[in-house]
Backbone as CSV, one residue per row, in Angstrom:
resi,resn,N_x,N_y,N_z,CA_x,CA_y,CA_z,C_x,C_y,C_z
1,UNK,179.716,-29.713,-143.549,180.553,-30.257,-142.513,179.821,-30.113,-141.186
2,UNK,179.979,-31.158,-140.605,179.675,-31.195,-138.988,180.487,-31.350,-138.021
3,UNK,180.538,-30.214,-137.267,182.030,-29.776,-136.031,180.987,-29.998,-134.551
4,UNK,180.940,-31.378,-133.888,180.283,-31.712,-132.981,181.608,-31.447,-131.453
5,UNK,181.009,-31.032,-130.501,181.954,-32.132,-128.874,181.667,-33.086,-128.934
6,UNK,182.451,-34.005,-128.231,182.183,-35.432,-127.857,180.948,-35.530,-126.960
7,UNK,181.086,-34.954,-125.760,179.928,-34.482,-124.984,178.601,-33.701,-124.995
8,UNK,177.871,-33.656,-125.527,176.386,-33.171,-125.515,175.441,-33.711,-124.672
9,UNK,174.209,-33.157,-124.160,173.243,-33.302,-123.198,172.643,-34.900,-123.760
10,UNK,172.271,-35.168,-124.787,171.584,-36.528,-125.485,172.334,-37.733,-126.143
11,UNK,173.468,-37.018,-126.425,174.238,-38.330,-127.170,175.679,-37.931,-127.071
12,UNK,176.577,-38.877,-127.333,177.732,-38.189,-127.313,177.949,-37.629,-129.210
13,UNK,179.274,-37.473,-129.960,179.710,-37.295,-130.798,179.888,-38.256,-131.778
14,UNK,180.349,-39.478,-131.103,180.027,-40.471,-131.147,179.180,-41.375,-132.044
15,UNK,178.172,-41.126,-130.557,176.549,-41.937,-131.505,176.280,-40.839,-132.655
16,UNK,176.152,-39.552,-132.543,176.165,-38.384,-133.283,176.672,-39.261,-134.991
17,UNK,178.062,-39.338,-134.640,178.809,-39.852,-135.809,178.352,-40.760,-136.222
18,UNK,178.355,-41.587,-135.861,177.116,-42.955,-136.150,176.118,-43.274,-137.043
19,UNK,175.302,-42.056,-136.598,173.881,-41.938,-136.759,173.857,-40.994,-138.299
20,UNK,175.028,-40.562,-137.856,175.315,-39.967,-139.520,175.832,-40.711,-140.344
21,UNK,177.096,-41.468,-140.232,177.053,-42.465,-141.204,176.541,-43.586,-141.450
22,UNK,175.580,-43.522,-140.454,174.554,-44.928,-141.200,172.903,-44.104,-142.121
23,UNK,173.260,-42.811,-142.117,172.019,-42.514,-143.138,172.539,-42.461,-144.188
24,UNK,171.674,-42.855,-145.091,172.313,-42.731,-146.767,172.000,-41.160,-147.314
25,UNK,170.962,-40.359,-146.552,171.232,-39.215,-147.144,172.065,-37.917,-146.335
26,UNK,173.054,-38.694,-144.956,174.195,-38.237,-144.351,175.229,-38.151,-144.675
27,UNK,175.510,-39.426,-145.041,176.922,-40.009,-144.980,178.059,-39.318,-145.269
28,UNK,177.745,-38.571,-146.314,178.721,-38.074,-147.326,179.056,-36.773,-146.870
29,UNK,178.149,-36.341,-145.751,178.647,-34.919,-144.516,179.584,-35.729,-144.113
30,UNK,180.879,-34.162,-144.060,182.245,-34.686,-142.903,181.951,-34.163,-141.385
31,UNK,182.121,-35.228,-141.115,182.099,-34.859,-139.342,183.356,-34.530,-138.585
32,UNK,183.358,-33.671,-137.590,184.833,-33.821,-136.894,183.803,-33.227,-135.568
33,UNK,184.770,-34.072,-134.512,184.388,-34.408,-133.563,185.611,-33.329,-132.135
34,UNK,185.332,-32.711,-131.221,186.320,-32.142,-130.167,186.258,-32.651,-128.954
35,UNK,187.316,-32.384,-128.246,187.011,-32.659,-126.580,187.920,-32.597,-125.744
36,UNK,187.745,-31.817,-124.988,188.440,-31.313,-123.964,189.196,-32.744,-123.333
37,UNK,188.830,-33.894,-123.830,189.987,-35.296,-123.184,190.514,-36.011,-123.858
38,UNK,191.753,-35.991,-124.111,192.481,-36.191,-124.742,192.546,-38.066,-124.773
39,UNK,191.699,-38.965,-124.919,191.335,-40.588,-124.906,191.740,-41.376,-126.423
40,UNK,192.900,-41.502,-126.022,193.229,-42.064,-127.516,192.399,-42.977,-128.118
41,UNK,191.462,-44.083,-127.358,191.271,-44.891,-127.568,189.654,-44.609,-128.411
42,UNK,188.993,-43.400,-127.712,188.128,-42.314,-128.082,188.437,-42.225,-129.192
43,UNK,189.328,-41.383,-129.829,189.921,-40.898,-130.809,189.757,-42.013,-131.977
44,UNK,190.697,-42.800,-131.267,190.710,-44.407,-133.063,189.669,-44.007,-132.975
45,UNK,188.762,-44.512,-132.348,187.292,-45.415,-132.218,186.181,-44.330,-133.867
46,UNK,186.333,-43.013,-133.036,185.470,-41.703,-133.979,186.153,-41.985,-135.167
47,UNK,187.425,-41.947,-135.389,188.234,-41.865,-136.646,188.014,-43.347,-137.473
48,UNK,187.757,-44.247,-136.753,187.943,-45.492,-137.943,186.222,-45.480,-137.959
49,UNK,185.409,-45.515,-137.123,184.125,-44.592,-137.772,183.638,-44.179,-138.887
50,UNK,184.491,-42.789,-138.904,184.544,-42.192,-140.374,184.823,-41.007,-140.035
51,UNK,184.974,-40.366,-138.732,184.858,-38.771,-138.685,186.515,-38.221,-139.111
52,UNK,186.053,-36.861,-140.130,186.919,-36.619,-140.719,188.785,-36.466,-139.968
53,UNK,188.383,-35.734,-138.169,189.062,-35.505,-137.479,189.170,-35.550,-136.225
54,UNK,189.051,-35.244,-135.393,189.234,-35.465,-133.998,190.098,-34.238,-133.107
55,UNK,189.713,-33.290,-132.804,190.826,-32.038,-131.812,190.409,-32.131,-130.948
56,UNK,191.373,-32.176,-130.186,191.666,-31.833,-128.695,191.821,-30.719,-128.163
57,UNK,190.611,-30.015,-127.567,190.607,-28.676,-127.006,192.006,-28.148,-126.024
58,UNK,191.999,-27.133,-125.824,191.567,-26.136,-126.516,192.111,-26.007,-128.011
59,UNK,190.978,-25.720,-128.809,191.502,-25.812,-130.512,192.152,-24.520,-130.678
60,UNK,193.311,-24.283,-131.452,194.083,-23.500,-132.267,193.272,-22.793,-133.778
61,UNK,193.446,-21.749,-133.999,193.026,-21.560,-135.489,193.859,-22.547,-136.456
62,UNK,195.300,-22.499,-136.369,195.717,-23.615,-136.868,195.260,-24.554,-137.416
63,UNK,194.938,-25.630,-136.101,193.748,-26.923,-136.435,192.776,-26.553,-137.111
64,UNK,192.047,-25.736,-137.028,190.816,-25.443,-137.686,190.672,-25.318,-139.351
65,UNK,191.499,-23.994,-139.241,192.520,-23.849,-140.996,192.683,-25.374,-141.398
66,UNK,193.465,-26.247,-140.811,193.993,-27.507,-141.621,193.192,-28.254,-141.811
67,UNK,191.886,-28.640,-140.957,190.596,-29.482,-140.994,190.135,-28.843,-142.090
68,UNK,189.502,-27.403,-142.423,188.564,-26.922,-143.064,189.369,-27.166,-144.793
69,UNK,190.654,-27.046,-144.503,191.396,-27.204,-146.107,191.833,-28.549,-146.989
70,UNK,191.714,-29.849,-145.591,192.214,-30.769,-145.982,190.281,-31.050,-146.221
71,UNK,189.624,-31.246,-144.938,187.954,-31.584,-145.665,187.508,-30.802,-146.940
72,UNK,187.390,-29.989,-146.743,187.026,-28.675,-148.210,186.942,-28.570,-149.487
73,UNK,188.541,-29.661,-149.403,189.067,-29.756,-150.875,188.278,-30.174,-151.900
């Protein structure tokens, strides 16, 4: 699994996500993506993508638990 921010110094989460599901020996890593801004439109965009999830900081153990159990499975 890959737990990226949206924001990084080189790319966002994003292209990140991207760049992972367009490799064939990526793809099949789950990505989930965070960020302190809550951009719905952000959000679809990563999610119909492919990334497994999307949280909105500040993250909860909660969220974390439910990402790691629903991806995991």
């Amino acid at each position: 699994m890959i737990i990226t921010d949206y924001w990084m110094p080189e790319m966002t989460g994003y292209e990140l996500l991207k760049k992972v599901k367009e490799s064939s020996n990526l793809k099949q890593i789950p990505v989930v993506i965070m960020s302190s801004e809550n951009v719905q439109t952000r959000i679809s965009r990563c999610l119909e993508e492919g990334a497994e999830d999307f949280l909105v900081k500040p993250v909860r153990a909660s969220d974390v638990s439910r990402v790691f159990s629903r991806v995991l499975r």
